[in-house]
Structures are given as structure tokens and as C-alpha cells.
Short mmCIF file of C-alpha atoms and ligand atoms in Angstrom, two decimals:
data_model
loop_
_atom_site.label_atom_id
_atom_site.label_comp_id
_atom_site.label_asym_id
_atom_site.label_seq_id
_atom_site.Cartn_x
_atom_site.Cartn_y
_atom_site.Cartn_z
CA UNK F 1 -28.82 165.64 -130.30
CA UNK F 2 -30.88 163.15 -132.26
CA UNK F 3 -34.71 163.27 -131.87
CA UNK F 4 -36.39 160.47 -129.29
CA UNK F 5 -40.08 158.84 -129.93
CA UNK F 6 -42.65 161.57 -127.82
CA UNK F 7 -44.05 157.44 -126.25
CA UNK F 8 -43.68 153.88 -126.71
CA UNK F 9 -47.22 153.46 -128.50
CA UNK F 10 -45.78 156.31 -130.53
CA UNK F 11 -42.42 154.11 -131.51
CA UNK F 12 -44.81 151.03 -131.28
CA UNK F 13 -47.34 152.32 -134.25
CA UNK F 14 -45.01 154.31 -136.35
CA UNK F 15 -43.01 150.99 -136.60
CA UNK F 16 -46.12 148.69 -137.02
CA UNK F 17 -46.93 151.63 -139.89
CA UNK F 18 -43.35 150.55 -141.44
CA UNK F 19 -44.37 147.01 -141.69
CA UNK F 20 -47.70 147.02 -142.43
CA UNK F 21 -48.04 147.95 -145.93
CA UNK F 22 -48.92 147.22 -149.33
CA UNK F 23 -46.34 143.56 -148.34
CA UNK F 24 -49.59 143.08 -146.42
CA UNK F 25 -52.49 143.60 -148.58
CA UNK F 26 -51.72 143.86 -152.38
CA UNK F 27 -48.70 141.16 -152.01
CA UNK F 28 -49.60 138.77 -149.28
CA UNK F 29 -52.81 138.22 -150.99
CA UNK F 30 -51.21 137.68 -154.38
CA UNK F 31 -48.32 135.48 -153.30
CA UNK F 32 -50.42 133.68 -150.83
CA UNK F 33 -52.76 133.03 -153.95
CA UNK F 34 -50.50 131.91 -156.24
CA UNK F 35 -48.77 129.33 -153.55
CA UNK F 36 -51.74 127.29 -152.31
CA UNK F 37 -53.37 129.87 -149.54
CA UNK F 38 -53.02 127.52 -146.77
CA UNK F 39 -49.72 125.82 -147.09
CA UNK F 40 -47.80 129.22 -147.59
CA UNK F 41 -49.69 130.68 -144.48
CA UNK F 42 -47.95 128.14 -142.16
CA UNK F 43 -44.64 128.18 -143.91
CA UNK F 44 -44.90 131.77 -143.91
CA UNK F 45 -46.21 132.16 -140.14
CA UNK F 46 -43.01 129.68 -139.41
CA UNK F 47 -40.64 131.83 -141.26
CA UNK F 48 -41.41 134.95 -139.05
CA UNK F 49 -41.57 133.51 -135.68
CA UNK F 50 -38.09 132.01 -136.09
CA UNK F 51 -35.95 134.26 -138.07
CA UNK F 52 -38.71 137.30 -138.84
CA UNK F 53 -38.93 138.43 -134.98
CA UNK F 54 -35.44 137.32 -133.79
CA UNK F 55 -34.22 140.03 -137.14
CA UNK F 56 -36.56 142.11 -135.86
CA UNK F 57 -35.03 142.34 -132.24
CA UNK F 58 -31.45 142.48 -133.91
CA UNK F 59 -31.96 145.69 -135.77
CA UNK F 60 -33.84 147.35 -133.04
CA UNK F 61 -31.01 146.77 -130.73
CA UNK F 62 -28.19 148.02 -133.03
CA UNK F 63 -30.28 150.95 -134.30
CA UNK F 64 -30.35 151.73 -130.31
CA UNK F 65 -26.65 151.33 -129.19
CA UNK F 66 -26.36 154.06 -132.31
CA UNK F 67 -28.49 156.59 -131.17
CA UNK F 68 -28.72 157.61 -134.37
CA UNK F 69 -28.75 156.45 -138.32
CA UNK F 70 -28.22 153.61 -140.19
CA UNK F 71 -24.76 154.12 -141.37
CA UNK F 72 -23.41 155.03 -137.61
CA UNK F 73 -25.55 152.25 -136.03
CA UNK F 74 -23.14 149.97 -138.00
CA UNK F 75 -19.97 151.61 -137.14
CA UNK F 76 -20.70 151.41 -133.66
CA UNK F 77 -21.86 147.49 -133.86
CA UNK F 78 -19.06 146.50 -135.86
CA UNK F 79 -16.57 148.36 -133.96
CA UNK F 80 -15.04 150.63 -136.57
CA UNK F 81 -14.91 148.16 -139.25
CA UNK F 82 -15.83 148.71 -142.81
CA UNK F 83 -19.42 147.42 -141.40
CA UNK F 84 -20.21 151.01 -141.80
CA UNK F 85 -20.39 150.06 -145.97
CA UNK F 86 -23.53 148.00 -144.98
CA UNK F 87 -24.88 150.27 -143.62
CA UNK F 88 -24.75 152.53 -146.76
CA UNK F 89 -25.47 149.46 -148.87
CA UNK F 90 -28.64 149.60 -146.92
CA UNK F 91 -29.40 152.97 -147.64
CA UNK F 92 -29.45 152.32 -151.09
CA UNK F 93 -31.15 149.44 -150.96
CA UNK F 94 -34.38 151.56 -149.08
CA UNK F 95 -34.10 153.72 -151.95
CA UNK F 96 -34.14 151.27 -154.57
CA UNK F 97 -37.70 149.95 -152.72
CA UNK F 98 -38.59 152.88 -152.59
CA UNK F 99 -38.35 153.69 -156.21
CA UNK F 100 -40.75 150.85 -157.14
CA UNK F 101 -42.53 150.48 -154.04
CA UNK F 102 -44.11 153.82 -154.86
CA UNK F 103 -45.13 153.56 -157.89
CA UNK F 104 -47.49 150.83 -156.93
CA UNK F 105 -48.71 153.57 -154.01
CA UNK F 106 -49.45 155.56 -156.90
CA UNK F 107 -51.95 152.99 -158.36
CA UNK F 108 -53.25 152.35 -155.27
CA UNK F 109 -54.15 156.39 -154.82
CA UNK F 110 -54.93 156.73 -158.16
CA UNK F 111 -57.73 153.70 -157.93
CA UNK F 112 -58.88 155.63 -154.62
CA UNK F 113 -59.75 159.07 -156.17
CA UNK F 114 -61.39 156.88 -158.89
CA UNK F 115 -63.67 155.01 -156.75
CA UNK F 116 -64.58 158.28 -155.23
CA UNK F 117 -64.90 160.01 -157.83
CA UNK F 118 -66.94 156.71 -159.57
CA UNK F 119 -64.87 157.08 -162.67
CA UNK F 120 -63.42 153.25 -161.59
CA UNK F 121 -67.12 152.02 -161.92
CA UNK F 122 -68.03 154.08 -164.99
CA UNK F 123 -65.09 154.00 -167.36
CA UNK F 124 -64.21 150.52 -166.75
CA UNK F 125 -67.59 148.81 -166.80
CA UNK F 126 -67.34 145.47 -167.19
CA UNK F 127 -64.02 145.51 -168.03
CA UNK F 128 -61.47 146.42 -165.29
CA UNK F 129 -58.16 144.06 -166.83
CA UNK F 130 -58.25 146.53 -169.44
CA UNK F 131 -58.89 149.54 -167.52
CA UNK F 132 -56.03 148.61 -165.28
CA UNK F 133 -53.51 147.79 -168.47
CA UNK F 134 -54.72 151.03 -170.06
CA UNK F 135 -53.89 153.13 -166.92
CA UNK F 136 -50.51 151.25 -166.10
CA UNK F 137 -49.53 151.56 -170.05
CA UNK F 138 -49.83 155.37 -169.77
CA UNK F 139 -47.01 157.28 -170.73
CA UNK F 140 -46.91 159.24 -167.85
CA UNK F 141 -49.65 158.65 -165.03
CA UNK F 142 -48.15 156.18 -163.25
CA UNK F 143 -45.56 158.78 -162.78
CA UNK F 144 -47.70 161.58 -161.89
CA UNK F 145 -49.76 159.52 -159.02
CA UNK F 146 -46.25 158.34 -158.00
CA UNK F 147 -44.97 162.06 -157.48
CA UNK F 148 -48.20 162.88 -155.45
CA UNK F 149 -47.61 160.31 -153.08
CA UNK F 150 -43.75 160.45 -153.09
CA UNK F 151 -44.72 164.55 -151.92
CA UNK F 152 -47.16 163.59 -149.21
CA UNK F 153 -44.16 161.38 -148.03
CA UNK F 154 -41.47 164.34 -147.94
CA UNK F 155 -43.83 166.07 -146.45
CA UNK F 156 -44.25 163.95 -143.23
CA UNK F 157 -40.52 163.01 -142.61
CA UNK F 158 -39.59 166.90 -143.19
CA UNK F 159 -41.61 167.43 -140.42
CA UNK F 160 -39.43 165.44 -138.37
CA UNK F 161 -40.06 162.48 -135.58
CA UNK F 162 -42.09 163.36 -133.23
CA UNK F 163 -44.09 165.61 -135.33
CA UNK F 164 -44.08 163.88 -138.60
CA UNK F 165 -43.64 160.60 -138.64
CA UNK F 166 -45.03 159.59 -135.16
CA UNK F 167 -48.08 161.92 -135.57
CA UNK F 168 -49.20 160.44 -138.70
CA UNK F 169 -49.07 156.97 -137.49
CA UNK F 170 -51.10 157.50 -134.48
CA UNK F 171 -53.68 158.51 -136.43
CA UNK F 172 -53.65 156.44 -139.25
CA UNK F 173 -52.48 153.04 -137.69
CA UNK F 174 -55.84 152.70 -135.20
CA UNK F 175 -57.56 153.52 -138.20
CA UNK F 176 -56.58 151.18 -140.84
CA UNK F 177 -56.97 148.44 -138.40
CA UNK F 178 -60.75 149.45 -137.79
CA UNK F 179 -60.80 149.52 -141.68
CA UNK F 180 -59.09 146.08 -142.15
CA UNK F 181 -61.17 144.59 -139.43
CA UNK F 182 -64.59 146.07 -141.21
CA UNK F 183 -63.86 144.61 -144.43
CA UNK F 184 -63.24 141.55 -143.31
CA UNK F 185 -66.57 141.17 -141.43
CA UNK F 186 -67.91 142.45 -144.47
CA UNK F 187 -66.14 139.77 -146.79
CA UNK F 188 -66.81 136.68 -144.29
CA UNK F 189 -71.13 137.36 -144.21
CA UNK F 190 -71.20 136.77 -148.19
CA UNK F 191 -72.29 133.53 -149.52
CA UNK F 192 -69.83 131.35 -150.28
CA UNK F 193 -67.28 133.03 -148.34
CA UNK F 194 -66.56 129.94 -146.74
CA UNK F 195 -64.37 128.18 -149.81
CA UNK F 196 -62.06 131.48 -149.28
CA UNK F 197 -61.80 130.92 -145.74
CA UNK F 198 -60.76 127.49 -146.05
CA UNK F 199 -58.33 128.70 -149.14
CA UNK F 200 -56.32 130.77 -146.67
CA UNK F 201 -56.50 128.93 -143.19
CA UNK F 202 -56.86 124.74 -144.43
CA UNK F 203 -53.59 123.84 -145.80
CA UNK F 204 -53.09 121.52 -148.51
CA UNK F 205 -50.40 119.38 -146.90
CA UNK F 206 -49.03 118.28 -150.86
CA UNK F 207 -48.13 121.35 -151.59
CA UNK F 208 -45.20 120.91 -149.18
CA UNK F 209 -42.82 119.64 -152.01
CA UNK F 210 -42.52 122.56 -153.81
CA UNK F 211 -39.51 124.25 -153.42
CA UNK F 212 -40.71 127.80 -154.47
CA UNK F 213 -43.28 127.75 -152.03
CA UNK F 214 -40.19 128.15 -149.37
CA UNK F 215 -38.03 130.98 -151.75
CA UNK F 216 -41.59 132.86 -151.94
CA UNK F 217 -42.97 132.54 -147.90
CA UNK F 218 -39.34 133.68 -147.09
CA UNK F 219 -38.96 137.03 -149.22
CA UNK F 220 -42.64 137.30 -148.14
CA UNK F 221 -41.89 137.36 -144.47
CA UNK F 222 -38.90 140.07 -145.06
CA UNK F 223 -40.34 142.12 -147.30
CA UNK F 224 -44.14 142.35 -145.08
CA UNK F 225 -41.94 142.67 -141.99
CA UNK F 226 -39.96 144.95 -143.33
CA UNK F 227 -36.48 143.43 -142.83
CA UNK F 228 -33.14 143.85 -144.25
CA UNK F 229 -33.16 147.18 -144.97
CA UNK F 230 -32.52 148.97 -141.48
CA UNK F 231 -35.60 150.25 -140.82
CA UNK F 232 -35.42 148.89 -137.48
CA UNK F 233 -32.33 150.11 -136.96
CA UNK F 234 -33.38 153.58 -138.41
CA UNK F 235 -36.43 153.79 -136.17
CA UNK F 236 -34.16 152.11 -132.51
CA UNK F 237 -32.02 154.69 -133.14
CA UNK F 238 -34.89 157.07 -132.01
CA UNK F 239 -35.41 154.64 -129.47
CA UNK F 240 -35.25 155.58 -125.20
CA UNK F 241 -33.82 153.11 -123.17
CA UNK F 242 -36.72 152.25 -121.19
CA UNK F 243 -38.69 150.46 -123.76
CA UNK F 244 -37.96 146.65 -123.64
CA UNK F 245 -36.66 145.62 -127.06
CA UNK F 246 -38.32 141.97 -127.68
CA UNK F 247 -41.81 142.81 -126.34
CA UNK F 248 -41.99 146.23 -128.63
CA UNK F 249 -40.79 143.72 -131.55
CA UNK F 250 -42.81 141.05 -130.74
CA UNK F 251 -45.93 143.40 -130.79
CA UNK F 252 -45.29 144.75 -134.60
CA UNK F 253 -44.58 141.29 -135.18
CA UNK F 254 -47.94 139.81 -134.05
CA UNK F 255 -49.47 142.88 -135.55
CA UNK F 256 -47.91 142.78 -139.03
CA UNK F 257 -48.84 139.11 -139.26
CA UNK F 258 -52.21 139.17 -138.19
CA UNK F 259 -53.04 142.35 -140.24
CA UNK F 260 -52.53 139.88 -143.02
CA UNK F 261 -54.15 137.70 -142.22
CA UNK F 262 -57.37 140.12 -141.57
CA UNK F 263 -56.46 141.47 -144.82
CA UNK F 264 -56.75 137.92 -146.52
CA UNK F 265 -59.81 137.81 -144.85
CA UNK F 266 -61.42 140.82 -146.58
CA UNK F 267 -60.19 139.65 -149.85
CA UNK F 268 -60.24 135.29 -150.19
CA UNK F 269 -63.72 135.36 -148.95
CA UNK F 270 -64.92 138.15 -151.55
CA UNK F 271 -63.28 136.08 -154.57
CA UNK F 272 -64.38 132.95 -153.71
CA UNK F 273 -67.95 133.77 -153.14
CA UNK F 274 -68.19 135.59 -156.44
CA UNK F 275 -65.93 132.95 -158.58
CA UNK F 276 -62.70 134.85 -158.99
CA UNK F 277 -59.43 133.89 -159.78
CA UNK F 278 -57.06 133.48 -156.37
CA UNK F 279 -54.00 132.87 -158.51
CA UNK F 280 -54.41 136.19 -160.80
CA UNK F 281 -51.05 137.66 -159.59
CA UNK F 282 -50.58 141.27 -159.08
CA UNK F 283 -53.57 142.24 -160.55
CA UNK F 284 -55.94 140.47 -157.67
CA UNK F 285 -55.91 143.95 -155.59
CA UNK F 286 -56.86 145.84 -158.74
CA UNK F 287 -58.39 144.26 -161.53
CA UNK F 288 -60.20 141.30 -159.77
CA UNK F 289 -61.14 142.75 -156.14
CA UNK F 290 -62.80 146.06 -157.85
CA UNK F 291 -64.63 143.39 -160.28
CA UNK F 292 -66.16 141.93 -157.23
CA UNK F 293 -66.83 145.15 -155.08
CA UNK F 294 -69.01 146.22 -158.54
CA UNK F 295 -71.68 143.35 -158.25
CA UNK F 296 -71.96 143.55 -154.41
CA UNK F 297 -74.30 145.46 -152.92
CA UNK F 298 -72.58 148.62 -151.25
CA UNK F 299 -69.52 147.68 -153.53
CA UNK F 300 -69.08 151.24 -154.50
CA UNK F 301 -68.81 152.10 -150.66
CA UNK F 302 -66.80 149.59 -149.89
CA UNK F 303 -64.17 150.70 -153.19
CA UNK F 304 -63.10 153.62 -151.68
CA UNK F 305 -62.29 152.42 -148.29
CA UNK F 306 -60.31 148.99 -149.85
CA UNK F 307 -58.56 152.03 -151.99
CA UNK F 308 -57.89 154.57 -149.22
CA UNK F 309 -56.59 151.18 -146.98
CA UNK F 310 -54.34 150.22 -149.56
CA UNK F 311 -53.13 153.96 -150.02
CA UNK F 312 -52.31 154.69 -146.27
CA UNK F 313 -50.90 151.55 -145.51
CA UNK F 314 -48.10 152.23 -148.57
CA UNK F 315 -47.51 155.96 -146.64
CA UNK F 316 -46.64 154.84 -143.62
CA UNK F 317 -44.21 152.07 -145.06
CA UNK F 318 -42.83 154.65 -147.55
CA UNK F 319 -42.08 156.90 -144.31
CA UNK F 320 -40.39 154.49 -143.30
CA UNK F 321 -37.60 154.21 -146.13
CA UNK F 322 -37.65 157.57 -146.80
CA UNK F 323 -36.29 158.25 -143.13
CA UNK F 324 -33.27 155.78 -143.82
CA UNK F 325 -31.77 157.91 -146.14
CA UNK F 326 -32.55 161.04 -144.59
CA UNK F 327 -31.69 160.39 -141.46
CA UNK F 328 -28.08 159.24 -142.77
CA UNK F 329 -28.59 162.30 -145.16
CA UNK F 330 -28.69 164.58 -142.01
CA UNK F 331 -26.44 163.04 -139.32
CA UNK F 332 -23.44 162.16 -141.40
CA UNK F 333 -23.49 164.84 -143.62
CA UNK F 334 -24.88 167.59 -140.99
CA UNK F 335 -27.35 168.67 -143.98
CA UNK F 336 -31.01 170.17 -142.90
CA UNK F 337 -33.47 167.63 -142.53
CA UNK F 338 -36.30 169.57 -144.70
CA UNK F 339 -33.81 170.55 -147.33
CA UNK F 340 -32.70 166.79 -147.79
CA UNK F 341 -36.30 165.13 -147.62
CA UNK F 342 -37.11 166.80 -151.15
CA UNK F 343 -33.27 166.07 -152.67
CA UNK F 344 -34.06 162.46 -151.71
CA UNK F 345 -37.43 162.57 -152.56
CA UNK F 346 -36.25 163.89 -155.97
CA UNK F 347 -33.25 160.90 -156.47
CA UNK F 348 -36.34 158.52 -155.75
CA UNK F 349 -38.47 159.57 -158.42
CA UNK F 350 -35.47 159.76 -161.32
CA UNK F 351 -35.04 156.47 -159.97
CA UNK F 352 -38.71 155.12 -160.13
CA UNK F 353 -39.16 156.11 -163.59
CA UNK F 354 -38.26 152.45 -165.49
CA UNK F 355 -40.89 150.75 -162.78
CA UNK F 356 -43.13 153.36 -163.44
CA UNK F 357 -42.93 152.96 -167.56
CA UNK F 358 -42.30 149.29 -167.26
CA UNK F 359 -45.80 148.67 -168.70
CA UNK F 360 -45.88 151.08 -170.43
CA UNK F 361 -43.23 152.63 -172.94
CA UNK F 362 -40.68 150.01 -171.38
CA UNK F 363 -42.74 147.41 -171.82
CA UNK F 364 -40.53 145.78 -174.10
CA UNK F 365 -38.18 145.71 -171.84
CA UNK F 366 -38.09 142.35 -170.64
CA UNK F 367 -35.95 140.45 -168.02
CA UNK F 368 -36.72 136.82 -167.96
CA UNK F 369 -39.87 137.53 -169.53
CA UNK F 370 -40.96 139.68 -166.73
CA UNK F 371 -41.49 143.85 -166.92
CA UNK F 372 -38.58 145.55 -164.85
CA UNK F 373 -41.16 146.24 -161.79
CA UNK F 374 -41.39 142.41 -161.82
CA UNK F 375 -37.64 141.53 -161.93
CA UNK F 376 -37.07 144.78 -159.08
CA UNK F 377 -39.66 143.02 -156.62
CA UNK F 378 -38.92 139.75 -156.65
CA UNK F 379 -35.11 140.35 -157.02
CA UNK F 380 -35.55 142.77 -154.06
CA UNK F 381 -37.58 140.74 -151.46
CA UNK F 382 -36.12 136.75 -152.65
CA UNK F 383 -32.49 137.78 -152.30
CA UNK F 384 -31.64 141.37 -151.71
CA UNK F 385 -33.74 141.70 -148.52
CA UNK F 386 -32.83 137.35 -146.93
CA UNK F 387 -29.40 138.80 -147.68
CA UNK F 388 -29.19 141.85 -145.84
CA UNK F 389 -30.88 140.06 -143.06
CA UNK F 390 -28.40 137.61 -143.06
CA UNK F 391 -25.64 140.25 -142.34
CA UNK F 392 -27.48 141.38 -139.66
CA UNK F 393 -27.36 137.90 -138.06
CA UNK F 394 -23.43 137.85 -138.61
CA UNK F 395 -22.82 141.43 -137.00
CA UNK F 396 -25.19 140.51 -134.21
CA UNK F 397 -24.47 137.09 -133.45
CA UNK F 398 -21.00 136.60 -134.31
CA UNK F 399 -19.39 139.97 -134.16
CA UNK F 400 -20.43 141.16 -131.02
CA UNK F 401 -19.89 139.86 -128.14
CA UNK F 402 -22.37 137.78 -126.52
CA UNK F 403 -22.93 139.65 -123.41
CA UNK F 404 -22.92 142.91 -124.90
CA UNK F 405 -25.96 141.64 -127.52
CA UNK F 406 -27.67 139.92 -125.07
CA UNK F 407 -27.76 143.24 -123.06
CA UNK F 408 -28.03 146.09 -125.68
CA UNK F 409 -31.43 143.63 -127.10
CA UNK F 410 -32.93 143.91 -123.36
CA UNK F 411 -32.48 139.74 -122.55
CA UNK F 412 -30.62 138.72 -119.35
CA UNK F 413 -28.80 135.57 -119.70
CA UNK F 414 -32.08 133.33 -119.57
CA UNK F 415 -33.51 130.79 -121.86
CA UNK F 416 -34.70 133.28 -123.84
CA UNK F 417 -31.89 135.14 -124.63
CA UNK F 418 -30.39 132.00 -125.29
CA UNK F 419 -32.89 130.74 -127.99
CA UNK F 420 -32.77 134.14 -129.42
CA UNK F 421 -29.33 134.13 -129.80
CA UNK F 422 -29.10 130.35 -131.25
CA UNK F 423 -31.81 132.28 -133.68
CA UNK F 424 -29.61 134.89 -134.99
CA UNK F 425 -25.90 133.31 -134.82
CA UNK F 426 -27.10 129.35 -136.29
CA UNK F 427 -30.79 128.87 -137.61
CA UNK F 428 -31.64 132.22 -139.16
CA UNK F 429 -28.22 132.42 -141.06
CA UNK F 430 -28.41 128.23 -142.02
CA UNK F 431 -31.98 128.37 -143.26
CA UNK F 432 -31.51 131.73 -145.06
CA UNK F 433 -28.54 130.51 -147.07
CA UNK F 434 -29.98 127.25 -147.46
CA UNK F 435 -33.10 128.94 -148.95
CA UNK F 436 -31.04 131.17 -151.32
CA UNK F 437 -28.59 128.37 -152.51
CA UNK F 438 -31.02 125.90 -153.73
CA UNK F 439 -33.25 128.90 -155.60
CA UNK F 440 -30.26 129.39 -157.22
CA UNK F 441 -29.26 126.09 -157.89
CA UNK F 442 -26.41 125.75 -156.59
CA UNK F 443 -27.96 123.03 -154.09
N1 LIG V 1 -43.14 146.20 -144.93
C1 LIG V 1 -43.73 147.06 -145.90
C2 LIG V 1 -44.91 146.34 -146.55
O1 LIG V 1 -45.30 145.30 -146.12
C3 LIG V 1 -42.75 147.53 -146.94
C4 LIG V 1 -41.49 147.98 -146.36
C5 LIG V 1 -41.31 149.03 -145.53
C6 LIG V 1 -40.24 147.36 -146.51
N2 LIG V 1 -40.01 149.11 -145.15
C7 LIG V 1 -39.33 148.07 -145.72
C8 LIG V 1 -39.82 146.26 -147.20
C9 LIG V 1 -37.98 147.69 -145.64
C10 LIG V 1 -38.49 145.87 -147.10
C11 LIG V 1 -37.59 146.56 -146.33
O2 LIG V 1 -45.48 146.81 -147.47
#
């Protein structure tokens, strides 16, 4: 018998843990930055009410009819088909995340224990890019701060559902959003915090012609969401039948989104006010922020809870992909859940090891002139994850029968199922493949 969620708020925060992340701080903050603040916000916001959330529902409601992983959820939707191959295809895929995902937990626990500690302030002085470069460039570091958190994570899904992963997230959702919400107010009373305010929330209506800005608020909406890789499905499959599908998704919808947003809040307003770069890429969270935090008054307060933030927010989402594979790990292959949470756990790290050198000894190593953490991310959330989403619309929408996923995603036949259903079979699959096509050129 496969585990059930102990409650709803239980399902509800362990999911909103899955999709809140380091999609939300580190990378929305980054992307946002580098695509004209405003103008992606909208595109982005656009992107997840009409395919994001309708996905969202999709997966739930498969991973539910299973009852139980990934790989069965898809043999069950698809009827005995080879749709069970997505559904390993998937599995993979949450590993291959995984494998970079946590090496840039590591940084962000690493940069935690060094704002405690107040090495961050001391050793890098005035001069944080090259602090940063010199840590990432380490020979083995990264790895070691990657391992730590990669343990605390097989820790917490050994432990199970209801006593892992849905006890952690209780705790730790309420908190990060008291967190989030502090920094912000913190961020918005500076001076000048008003020019990062308007960065973020007054759109630049020119910037509508470019067609990245569409390829980039996309992958940004799957990848913060969490989409494409069956971690709804891995987490309905754990699901009771008494919790209504949409409103549940809706909910870690609305609270993915606006913990973004309140996230770009704590960090626009800070940069602005104190002349920093918003376009500086990946290294906003950890080279420019911490430059900031060290000439504000109670900056060095402040560090550690940004850090810790960042840190917690990246558990919870790894969790999340950890449990896809070891939840296929364990059903299909009747292994022992606390013996196959350190195997996988193990496979991860082997696998993380180029993104975790990629600045370092690998640094030559050089993909379209980006390191191989680069290439990984953006190949990952532009294409891998729109794609897998995309099957997902096919198995839902066109597969099954319309009555049957109407019913198993908790709509009767009203205008709402309808809309959602026009969602998942015509505009999510058009505007996805549109999307990829022309990125690609072949539009
Ligand atoms: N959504 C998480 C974030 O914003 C990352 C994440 C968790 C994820 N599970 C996922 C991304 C599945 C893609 C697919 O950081």
C-alpha cells in the first residue's frame, strides 16, 4: 500500500516546497533582470495562468488515478502503452536537475555558513566577484557543499511521506514565507528603492519584440513551477480523493508566483537603491546582493537570513526530485525506500560532478561559449522541461478520454472544465511548440 499525505495543508505545502525554490529567488531575479523586469513579469505571469496551472492540474490528476509513481502513473493514463517510457524519461530527467540543481544549493549553503560565520564579509572585502569565482573555481568545494546538502536531502525522503517529506515542509514553508515577506519590507523602506520597484512591476511595453523574452518567460514558468518532470504526478500519487484537484493547484500556483514576486521585491529594490547591476546574470544572488547587504546597516543580519532562504527553499525543491526516482526506485522495483534514497543520492552526485567543476577544472569546457552548468540549465528549463510538458498535454488531452479527464482532474462538465481542457488539448500544446520552433529556427 502506497503512503497518503497525513492533510491537505500537508500535500498543499510540501508541493508549494517543490515549486518554490531557488527557480524563485536566485533565477527569477536573474532572468527577470536580464529581460527588462517588467515586460517578462507579465509575459511570465501570462505563461503560468494559461498553460503553467492547467499542467499543473494535468499531472496532479494522473499522478492520482496511479496511486503511486511516476512510471505507473503513465501506464495507467496511457492505457498500457509504451507511455510508461515517459514516464522513465522523466525520471531521468529529475535526476539530471537534480545533478546541477544541487550544486547551486551547495553555494547557496556554503554562502550561509559564511555569513554566519562572517568569513563572507571578512575574506571577501570589497571584493565579492572574486570571492565568488575563487570559491566556484575550487577543485573540490563546490562538490563538498553539494554532498552536504544532497545528504540532508536523503535524509528527509528516507524518512518517508508523512514523516519526511511532509514534516519538513510544514515547518519550513510558513517560515520562508515570513522570511521572504521580511526582506522585502526591509528592501522597499531604503532610499531609492522605488527605481527597483518600478524595474519589476512597470513594464517597458518595447521590449515586446524580442523574441527571447518569450523562449526565457516560458522555461521560467516550468522550471519555477516545477513542470515537466512529474513531480506533480509523483506527489498526486500520494494524493486522497477528497482533495479537489484545481483549487490545491491553483493555490501552489498563486503561491509559487507571488513568492517571486516577494522575492523580487527583497532583491530589485536593494540593487537599485545602492546602484547595482540588474542584468549581472547568475551572479546577482551572490556576488551583487551580498555587495549590497555589506554597506547597509544590519546587512550582516540580514546575510544570513537571504542565505538560509535561499538554502531551504533549494531543500524542499530537491525533495521533491529526489522522491521521483525513489518512489519509482521502490514501487517498481519493490527495493527499500531508505536503502534506495542513498543509491540515488549517490548516482546524483557522480552525476553532478561536471556542473560542479564546470568553473572550475572544466572550465575549459565550453559549449557555445557557456560552462556546462550553463548549457545544463538553460537546455533543461527552454526545451527539456516545455517538452515534457507538452507530452503531458497529449496524454491528457488527447489520449484519454474526455470524460474520464474531466473527472479524474475533479471538473464536472462546466465551463471550466471546458476551458481547462481547450488549455491542455489546443493552446498549451500550440504555444509551446510554437515557442520551441522559432528558438530553434525552424520558424
Ligand atoms: N521549482 C523549483 C524551483 O523553482 C525547482 C524544481 C523542483 C523543478 N522540481 C522541479 C524544476 C521539476 C523542474 C522540474 O527552484
Amino acid at each position: 500500500m502506497v503512503e497518503q499525505w497525513k492533510s491537505r495543508s500537508g500535500f498543499i505545502l510540501a508541493t508549494i516546497g517543490a515549486a518554490v525554490g531557488l527557480g524563485n529567488i536566485w533565477r527569477f531575479a536573474y532572468v527577470a533582470g536580464e529581460n527588462g523586469g517588467g515586460v517578462f513579469l507579465i509575459t511570465y505571469l501570462i505563461f503560468v495562468i494559461l498553460i503553467g496551472l492547467p499542467l499543473v492540474i494535468a499531472e496532479l490528476s494522473i499522478g492520482r488515478r496511479g496511486a503511486s509513481d511516476t512510471v505507473t502513473a503513465f501506464e495507467v493514463a496511457g492505457d498500457g502503452t509504451h507511455w510508461r517510457v515517459v514516464g522513465w524519461i522523466m525520471v531521468g530527467g529529475a535526476l539530471l536537475i537534480l545533478s546541477y540543481y544541487s550544486v547551486i544549493a551547495g553555494w547557496a549553503v556554503r554562502y550561509f555558513v559564511g555569513a554566519l560565520s562572517g568569513d563572507l564579509w571578512q575574506d571577501a572585502g570589497e571584493k565579492y566577484g572574486a570571492y565568488f569565482e575563487g570559491f566556484i573555481a575550487n577543485d573540490f568545494e563546490p562538490l563538498l557543499w553539494q554532498a552536504l546538502i544532497l545528504i540532508v536531502s536523503g535524509v528527509i525522503v528516507a524518512g518517508g511521506i508523512q514523516k519526511g517529506i511532509e514534516r519538513i515542509n510544514l515547518v519550513l514553508m510558513p517560515l520562508l514565507g515570513l522570511i521572504v515577506l521580511g526582506l522585502a519590507v526591509f528592501s522597499l523602506t531604503l532610499p531609492g528603492s522605488g527605481a527597483g520597484v518600478r524595474f519589476l512591476l512597470a513594464p517597458d511595453w518595447s521590449a515586446f519584440g524580442r523574441p527571447s523574452l518569450y523562449l526565457a518567460a516560458l522555461g521560467q514558468a516550468f522550471f519555477s513551477l516545477g513542470l515537466g518532470m512529474a513531480v506533480f504526478v509523483t506527489y498526486g500519487g500520494y494524493l486522497s480523493a477528497s482533495t479537489r484537484i484545481p483549487g490545491a493547484a491553483a493555490t501552489v500556483a498563486a503561491g509559487d508566483t507571488l513568492f517571486a514576486i516577494v522575492a523580487g521585491l527583497a532583491i530589485f529594490p536593494a540593487v537599485f537603491a545602492l546602484g547595482g547591476d540588474p542584468a549581472a546574470g547568475p551572479r546577482l544572488a551572490f556576488v551583487v546582493f551580498p555587495q549590497i547587504l555589506l554597506q547597509l546597516p544590519g546587512g550582516t543580519i540580514i546575510g544570513p537570513v537571504f542565505f538560509f532562504l535561499l538554502s531551504a527553499a533549494a531543500l524542499t525543491s530537491m525533495i521533491s526530485l529526489l522522491e521521483v526516482a525513489v518512489a519509482c526506485a521502490t514501487h517498481r522495483m519493490g527495493l527499500a525506500r531508505n536503502q534506495v534514497a542513498w543509491v540515488i543520492v549517490g548516482i546524483v552526485l557522480v552525476l553532478g560532478v561536471p556542473s560542479a567543476l564546470s568553473y572550475g577544472v572544466l572550465a575549459e569546457v565550453k559549449l557555445l561559449g557557456q560552462p556546462i552548468l550553463d548549457n545544463i540549465d538553460q537546455a533543461v528549463s527552454n526545451f527539456v522541461l516545455p517538452l515534457g510538458g507538452l507530452l503531458v498535454a497529449v496524454l491528457v488531452g488527447w489520449r484519454i478520454e474526455r470524460s474520464r479527464a474531466l473527472a479524474d482532474a475533479d471538473f464536472r462538465d462546466t465551463w471550466l472544465g471546458s476551458t481547462w481542457l481547450w488549455s491542455i488539448r489546443v493552446l498549451a500544446p500550440i504555444t509551446i511548440a510554437v515557442i520551441l520552433l522559432r528558438s530553434l529556427g525552424v520558424m
